[in-house]
CSV table of C-alpha atoms in Angstrom, one decimal:
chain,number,residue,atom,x,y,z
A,1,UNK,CA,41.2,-18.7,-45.9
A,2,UNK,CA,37.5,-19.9,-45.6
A,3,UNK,CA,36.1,-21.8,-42.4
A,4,UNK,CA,36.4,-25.7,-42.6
A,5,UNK,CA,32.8,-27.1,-43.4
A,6,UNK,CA,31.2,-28.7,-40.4
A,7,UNK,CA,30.3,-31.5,-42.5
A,8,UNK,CA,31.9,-32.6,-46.2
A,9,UNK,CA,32.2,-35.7,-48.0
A,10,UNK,CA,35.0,-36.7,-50.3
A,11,UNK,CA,35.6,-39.9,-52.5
A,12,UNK,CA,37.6,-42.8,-51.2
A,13,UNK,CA,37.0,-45.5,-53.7
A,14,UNK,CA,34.9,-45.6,-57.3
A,15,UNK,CA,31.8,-44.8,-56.7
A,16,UNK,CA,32.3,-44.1,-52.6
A,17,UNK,CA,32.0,-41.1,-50.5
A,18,UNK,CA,32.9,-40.6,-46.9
A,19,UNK,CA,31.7,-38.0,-44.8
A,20,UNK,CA,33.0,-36.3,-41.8
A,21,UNK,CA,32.3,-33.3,-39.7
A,22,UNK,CA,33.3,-31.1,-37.0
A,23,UNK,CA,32.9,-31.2,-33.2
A,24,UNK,CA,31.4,-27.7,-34.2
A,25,UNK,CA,28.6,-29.5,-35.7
A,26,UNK,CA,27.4,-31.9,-33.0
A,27,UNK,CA,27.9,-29.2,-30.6
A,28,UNK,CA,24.7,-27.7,-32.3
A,29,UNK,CA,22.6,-30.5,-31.3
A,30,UNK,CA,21.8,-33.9,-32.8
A,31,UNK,CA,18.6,-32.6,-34.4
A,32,UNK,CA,20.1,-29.8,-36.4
A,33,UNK,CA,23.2,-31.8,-37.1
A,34,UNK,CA,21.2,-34.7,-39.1
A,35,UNK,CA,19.6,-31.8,-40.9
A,36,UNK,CA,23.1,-31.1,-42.0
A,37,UNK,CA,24.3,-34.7,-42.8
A,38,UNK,CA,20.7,-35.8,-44.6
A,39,UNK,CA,21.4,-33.0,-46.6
A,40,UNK,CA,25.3,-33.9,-47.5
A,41,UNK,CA,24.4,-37.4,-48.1
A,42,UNK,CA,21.9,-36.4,-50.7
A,43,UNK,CA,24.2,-34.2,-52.1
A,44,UNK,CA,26.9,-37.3,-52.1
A,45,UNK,CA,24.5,-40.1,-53.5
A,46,UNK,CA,24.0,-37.6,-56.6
A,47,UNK,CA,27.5,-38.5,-57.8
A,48,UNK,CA,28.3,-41.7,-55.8
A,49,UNK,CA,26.4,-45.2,-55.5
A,50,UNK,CA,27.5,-45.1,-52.0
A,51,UNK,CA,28.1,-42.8,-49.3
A,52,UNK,CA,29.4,-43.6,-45.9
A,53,UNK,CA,30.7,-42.3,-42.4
A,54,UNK,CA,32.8,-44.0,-39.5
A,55,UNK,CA,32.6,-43.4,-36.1
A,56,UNK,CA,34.0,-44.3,-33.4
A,57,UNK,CA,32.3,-46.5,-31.1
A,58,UNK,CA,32.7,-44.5,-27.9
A,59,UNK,CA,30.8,-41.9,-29.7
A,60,UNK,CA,26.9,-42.2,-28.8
A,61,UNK,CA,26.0,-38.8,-30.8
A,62,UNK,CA,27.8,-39.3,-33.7
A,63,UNK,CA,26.0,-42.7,-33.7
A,64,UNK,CA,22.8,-41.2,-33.5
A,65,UNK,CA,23.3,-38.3,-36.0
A,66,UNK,CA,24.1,-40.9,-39.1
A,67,UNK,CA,21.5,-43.1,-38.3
A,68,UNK,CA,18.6,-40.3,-38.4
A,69,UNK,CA,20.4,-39.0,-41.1
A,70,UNK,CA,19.2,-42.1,-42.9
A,71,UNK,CA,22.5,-44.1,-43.1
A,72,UNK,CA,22.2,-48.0,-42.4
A,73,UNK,CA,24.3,-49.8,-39.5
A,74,UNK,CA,26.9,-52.1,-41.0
A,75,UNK,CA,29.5,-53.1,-38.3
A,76,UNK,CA,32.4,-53.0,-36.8
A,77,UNK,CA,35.8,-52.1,-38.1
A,78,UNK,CA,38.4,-53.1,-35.6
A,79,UNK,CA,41.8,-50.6,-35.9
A,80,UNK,CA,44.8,-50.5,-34.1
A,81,UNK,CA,43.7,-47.1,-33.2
A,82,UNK,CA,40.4,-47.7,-32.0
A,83,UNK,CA,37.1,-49.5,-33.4
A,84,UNK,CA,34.6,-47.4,-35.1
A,85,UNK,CA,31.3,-48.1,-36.3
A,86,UNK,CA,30.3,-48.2,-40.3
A,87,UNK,CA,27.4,-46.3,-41.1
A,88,UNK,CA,26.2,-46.6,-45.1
A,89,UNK,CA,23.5,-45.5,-47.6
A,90,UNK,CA,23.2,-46.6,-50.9
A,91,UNK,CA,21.5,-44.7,-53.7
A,92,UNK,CA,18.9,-46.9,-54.4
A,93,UNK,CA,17.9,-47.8,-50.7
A,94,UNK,CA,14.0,-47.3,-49.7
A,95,UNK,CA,14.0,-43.9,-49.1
A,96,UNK,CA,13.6,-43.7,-45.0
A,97,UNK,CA,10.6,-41.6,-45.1
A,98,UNK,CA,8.8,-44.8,-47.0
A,99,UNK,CA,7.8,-47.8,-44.3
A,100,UNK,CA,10.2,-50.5,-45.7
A,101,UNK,CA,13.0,-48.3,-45.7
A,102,UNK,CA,12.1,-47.4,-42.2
A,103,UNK,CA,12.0,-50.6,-41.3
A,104,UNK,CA,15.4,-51.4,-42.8
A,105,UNK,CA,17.2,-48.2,-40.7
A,106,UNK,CA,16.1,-49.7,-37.5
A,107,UNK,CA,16.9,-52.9,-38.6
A,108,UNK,CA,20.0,-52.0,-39.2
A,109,UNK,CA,21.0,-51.2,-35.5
A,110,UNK,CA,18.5,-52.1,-32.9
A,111,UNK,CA,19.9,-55.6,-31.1
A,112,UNK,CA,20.1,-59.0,-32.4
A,113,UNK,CA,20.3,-62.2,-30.2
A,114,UNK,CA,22.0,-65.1,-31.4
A,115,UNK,CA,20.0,-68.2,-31.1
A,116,UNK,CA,21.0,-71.9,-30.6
A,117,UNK,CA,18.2,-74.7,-30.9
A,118,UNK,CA,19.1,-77.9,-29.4
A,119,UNK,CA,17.1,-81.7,-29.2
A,120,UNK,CA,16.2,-83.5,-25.4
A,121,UNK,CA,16.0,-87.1,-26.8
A,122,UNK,CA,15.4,-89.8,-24.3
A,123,UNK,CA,15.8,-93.7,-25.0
A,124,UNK,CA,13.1,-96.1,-23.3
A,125,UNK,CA,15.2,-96.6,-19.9
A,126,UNK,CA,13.6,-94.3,-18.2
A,127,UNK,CA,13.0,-92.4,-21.1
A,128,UNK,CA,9.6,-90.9,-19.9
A,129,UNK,CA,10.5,-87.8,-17.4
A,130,UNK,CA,7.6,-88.2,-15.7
A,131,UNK,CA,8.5,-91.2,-13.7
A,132,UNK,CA,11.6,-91.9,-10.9
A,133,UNK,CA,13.5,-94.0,-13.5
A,134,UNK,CA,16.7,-91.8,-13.9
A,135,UNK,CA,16.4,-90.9,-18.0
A,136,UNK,CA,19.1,-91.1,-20.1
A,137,UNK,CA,19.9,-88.0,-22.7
A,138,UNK,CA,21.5,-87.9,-26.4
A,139,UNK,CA,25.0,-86.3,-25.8
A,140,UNK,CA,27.7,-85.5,-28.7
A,141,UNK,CA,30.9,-85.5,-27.9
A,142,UNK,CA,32.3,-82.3,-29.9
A,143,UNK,CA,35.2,-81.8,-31.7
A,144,UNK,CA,35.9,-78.3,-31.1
A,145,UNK,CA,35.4,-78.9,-27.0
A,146,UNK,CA,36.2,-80.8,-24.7
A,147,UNK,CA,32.5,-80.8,-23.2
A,148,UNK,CA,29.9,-83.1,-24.1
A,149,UNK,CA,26.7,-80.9,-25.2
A,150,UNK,CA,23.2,-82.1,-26.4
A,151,UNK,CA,22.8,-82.5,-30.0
A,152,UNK,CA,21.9,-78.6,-32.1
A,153,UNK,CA,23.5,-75.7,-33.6
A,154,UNK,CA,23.2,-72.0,-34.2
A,155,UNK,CA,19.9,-71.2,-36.1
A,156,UNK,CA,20.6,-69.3,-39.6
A,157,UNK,CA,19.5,-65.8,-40.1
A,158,UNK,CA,15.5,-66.3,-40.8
A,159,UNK,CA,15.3,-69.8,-39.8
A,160,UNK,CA,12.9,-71.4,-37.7
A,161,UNK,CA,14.4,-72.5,-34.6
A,162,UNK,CA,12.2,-75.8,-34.6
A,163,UNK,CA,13.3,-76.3,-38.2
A,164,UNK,CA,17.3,-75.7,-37.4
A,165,UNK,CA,17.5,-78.2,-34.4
A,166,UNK,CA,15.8,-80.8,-36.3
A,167,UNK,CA,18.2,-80.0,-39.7
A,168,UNK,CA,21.5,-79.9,-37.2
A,169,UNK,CA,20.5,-83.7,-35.7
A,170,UNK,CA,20.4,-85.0,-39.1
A,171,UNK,CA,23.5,-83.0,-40.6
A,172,UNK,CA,25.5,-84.2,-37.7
A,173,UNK,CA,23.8,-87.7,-36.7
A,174,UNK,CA,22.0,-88.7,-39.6
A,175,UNK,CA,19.1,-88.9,-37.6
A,176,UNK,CA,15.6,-87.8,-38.8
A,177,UNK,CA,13.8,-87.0,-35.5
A,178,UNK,CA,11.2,-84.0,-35.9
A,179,UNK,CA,11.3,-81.5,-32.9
A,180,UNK,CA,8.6,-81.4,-30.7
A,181,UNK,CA,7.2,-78.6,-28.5
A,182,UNK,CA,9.5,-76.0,-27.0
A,183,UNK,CA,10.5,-77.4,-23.7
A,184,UNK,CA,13.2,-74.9,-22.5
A,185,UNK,CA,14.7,-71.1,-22.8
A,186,UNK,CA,18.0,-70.8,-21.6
A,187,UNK,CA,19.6,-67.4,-21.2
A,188,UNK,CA,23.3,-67.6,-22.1
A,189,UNK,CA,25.6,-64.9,-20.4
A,190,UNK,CA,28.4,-63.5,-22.1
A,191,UNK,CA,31.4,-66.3,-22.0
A,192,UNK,CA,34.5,-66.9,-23.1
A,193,UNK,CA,34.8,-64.8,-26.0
A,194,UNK,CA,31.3,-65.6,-27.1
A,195,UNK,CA,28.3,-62.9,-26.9
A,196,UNK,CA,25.2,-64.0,-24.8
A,197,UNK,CA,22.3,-66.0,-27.0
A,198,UNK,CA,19.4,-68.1,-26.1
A,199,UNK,CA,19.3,-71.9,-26.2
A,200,UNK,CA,15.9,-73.0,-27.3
A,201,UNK,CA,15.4,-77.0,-25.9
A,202,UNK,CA,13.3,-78.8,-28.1
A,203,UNK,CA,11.4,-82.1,-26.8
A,204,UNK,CA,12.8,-84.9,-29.1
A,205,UNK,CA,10.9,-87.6,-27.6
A,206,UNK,CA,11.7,-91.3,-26.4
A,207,UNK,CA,13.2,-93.8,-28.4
A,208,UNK,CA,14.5,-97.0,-28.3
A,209,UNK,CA,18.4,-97.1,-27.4
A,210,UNK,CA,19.5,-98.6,-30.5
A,211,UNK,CA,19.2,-95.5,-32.6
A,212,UNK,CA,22.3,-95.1,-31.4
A,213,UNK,CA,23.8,-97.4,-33.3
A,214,UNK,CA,22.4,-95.7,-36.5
A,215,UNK,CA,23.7,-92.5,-35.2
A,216,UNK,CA,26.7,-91.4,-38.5
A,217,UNK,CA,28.6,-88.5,-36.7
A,218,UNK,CA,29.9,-85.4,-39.5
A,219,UNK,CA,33.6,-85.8,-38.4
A,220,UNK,CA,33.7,-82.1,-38.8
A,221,UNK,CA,32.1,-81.4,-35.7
A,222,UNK,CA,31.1,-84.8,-33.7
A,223,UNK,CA,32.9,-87.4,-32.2
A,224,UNK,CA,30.8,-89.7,-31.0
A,225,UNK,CA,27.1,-89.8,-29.7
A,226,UNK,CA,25.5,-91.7,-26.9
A,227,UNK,CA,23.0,-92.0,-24.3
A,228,UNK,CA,24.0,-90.9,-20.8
A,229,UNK,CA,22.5,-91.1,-17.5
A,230,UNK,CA,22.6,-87.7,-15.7
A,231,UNK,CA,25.8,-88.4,-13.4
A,232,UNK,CA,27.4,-89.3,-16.6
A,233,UNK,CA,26.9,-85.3,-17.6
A,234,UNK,CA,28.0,-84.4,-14.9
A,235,UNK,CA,31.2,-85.7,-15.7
A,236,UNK,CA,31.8,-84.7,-18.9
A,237,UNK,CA,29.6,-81.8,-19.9
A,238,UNK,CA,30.0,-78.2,-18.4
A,239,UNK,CA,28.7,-77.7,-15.5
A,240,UNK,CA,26.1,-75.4,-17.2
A,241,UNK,CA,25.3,-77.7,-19.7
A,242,UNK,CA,24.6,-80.2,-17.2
A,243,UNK,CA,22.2,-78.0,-15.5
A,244,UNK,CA,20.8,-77.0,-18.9
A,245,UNK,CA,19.7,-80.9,-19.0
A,246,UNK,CA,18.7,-81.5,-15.7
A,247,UNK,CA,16.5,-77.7,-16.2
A,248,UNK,CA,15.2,-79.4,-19.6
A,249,UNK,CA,13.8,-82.4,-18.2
A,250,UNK,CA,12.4,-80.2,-14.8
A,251,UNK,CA,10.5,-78.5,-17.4
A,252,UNK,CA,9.1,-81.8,-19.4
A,253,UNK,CA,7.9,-83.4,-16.5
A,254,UNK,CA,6.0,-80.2,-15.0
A,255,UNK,CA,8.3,-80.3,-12.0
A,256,UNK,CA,10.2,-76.6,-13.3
A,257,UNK,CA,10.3,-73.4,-14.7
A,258,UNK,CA,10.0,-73.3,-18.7
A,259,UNK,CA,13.0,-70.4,-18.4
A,260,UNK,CA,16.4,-70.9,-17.3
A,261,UNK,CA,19.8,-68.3,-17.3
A,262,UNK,CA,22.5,-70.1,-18.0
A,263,UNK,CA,20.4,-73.7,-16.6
A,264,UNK,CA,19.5,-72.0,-13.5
């Protein structure tokens, strides 16, 4: 009976190969091994539109071996058993050895931060942050929190941050207020559930307090909007919210840092 390959591919679907291999085969090095795989998933993509491999996500060299081998990052697949990581190539990717297709590999797994743009708007009680008068801040009171938060969102995948906070006040107040220059970065550590991001604060200016009253909440996602003076935060936004704010308007009036972690 002949030796089991180190590496072989087989098809799981019309039009898909998945590869495995040994332990015997990234026992010879990861260098040698992705010679190996490049190899097999040529070999595959002659007869497949798609070739893949799963690994588990403990394993750091298996990891490496299918990304040199050219194969593109795809995710996570949770299991019962364990989560492994999806590793693809497609037949008529960039070939790796071309700039764009380079590009695309790396792409594929170096980090990605998720980023949330959000509005400072003032009205004219002590709107203007550089005086004593105690300002008052646009809040939203959410639907899918108890917490109060300023008005924002998630920025899409290749949207401007600028652009996003300014499209999330109107899709969620119906108000047109352009975003003005970046007044705060706020690291976001890892929290319930969520994976850390940055909050870009935007300066949304001073405005008269009626705006409120033109204010149209998307029922989806906002209660109600108001202004509130900063003990009013304190009482219903989280606590890091609150210092988020108060880190915000530091910032605006030249009195703090432009960077925050989670408002500190």
């Amino acid at each position: 009976m002949s030796e089991q390959p180190e590496v072989s591919h087989a098809t799981v679907d019309d039009g898909v190969a998945r590869l495995t291999w040994t332990s015997d085969l990234t026992e010879r090095g990861w260098q040698a091994a992705v010679d190996v795989v490049r190899r097999q998933v040529a070999d595959a993509l002659t007869e497949h539109e798609r070739v893949e491999v799963k690994v588990a996500i403990d394993d750091a060299e298996a990891q490496r071996i299918a990304t040199w081998s050219g194969l593109r990052r795809e995710g996570i697949q949770r299991g019962r058993t364990g989560d492994v990581v999806v590793y693809a190539r497609l037949v008529d990717d960039v070939p790796v050895h071309e700039p764009g297709g380079f590009r695309a590999l790396l792409n594929s797994f170096l980090p990605r931060k998720r980023g949330i743009a959000q509005m400072l708007v003032r009205d004219e009680t002590g709107g203007d942050a550089s005086v004593d008068d105690e300002p008052r801040v646009l809040m939203c009171q959410l639907t899918y929190k108890a917490d109060w938060d300023l008005p924002g969102g998630v920025v899409e995948v290749g949207e401007s941050p600028r652009l996003a906070v300014s499209r999330e006040v109107e899709e969620e107040l119906a108000l047109e207020i352009p975003a003005g220059e970046l007044v705060l970065t706020d690291w976001l550590p890892p929290w319930g559930g969520w994976d850390d991001a940055l909050c870009l604060v935007f300066d949304g200016g001073v405005h008269p307090a009626s705006i409120a009253d033109q204010i149209v909440p998307q029922a989806r996602e906002i209660r109600s909007a108001a202004f509130l003076t900063l003990a009013e935060i304190d009482e219903r936004a989280a606590d890091f919210t609150a210092r988020r704010v108060r880190a915000a308007l530091a910032s605006l009036a030249g009195r703090g840092p432009a960077y925050s972690e989670s408002g500190r």
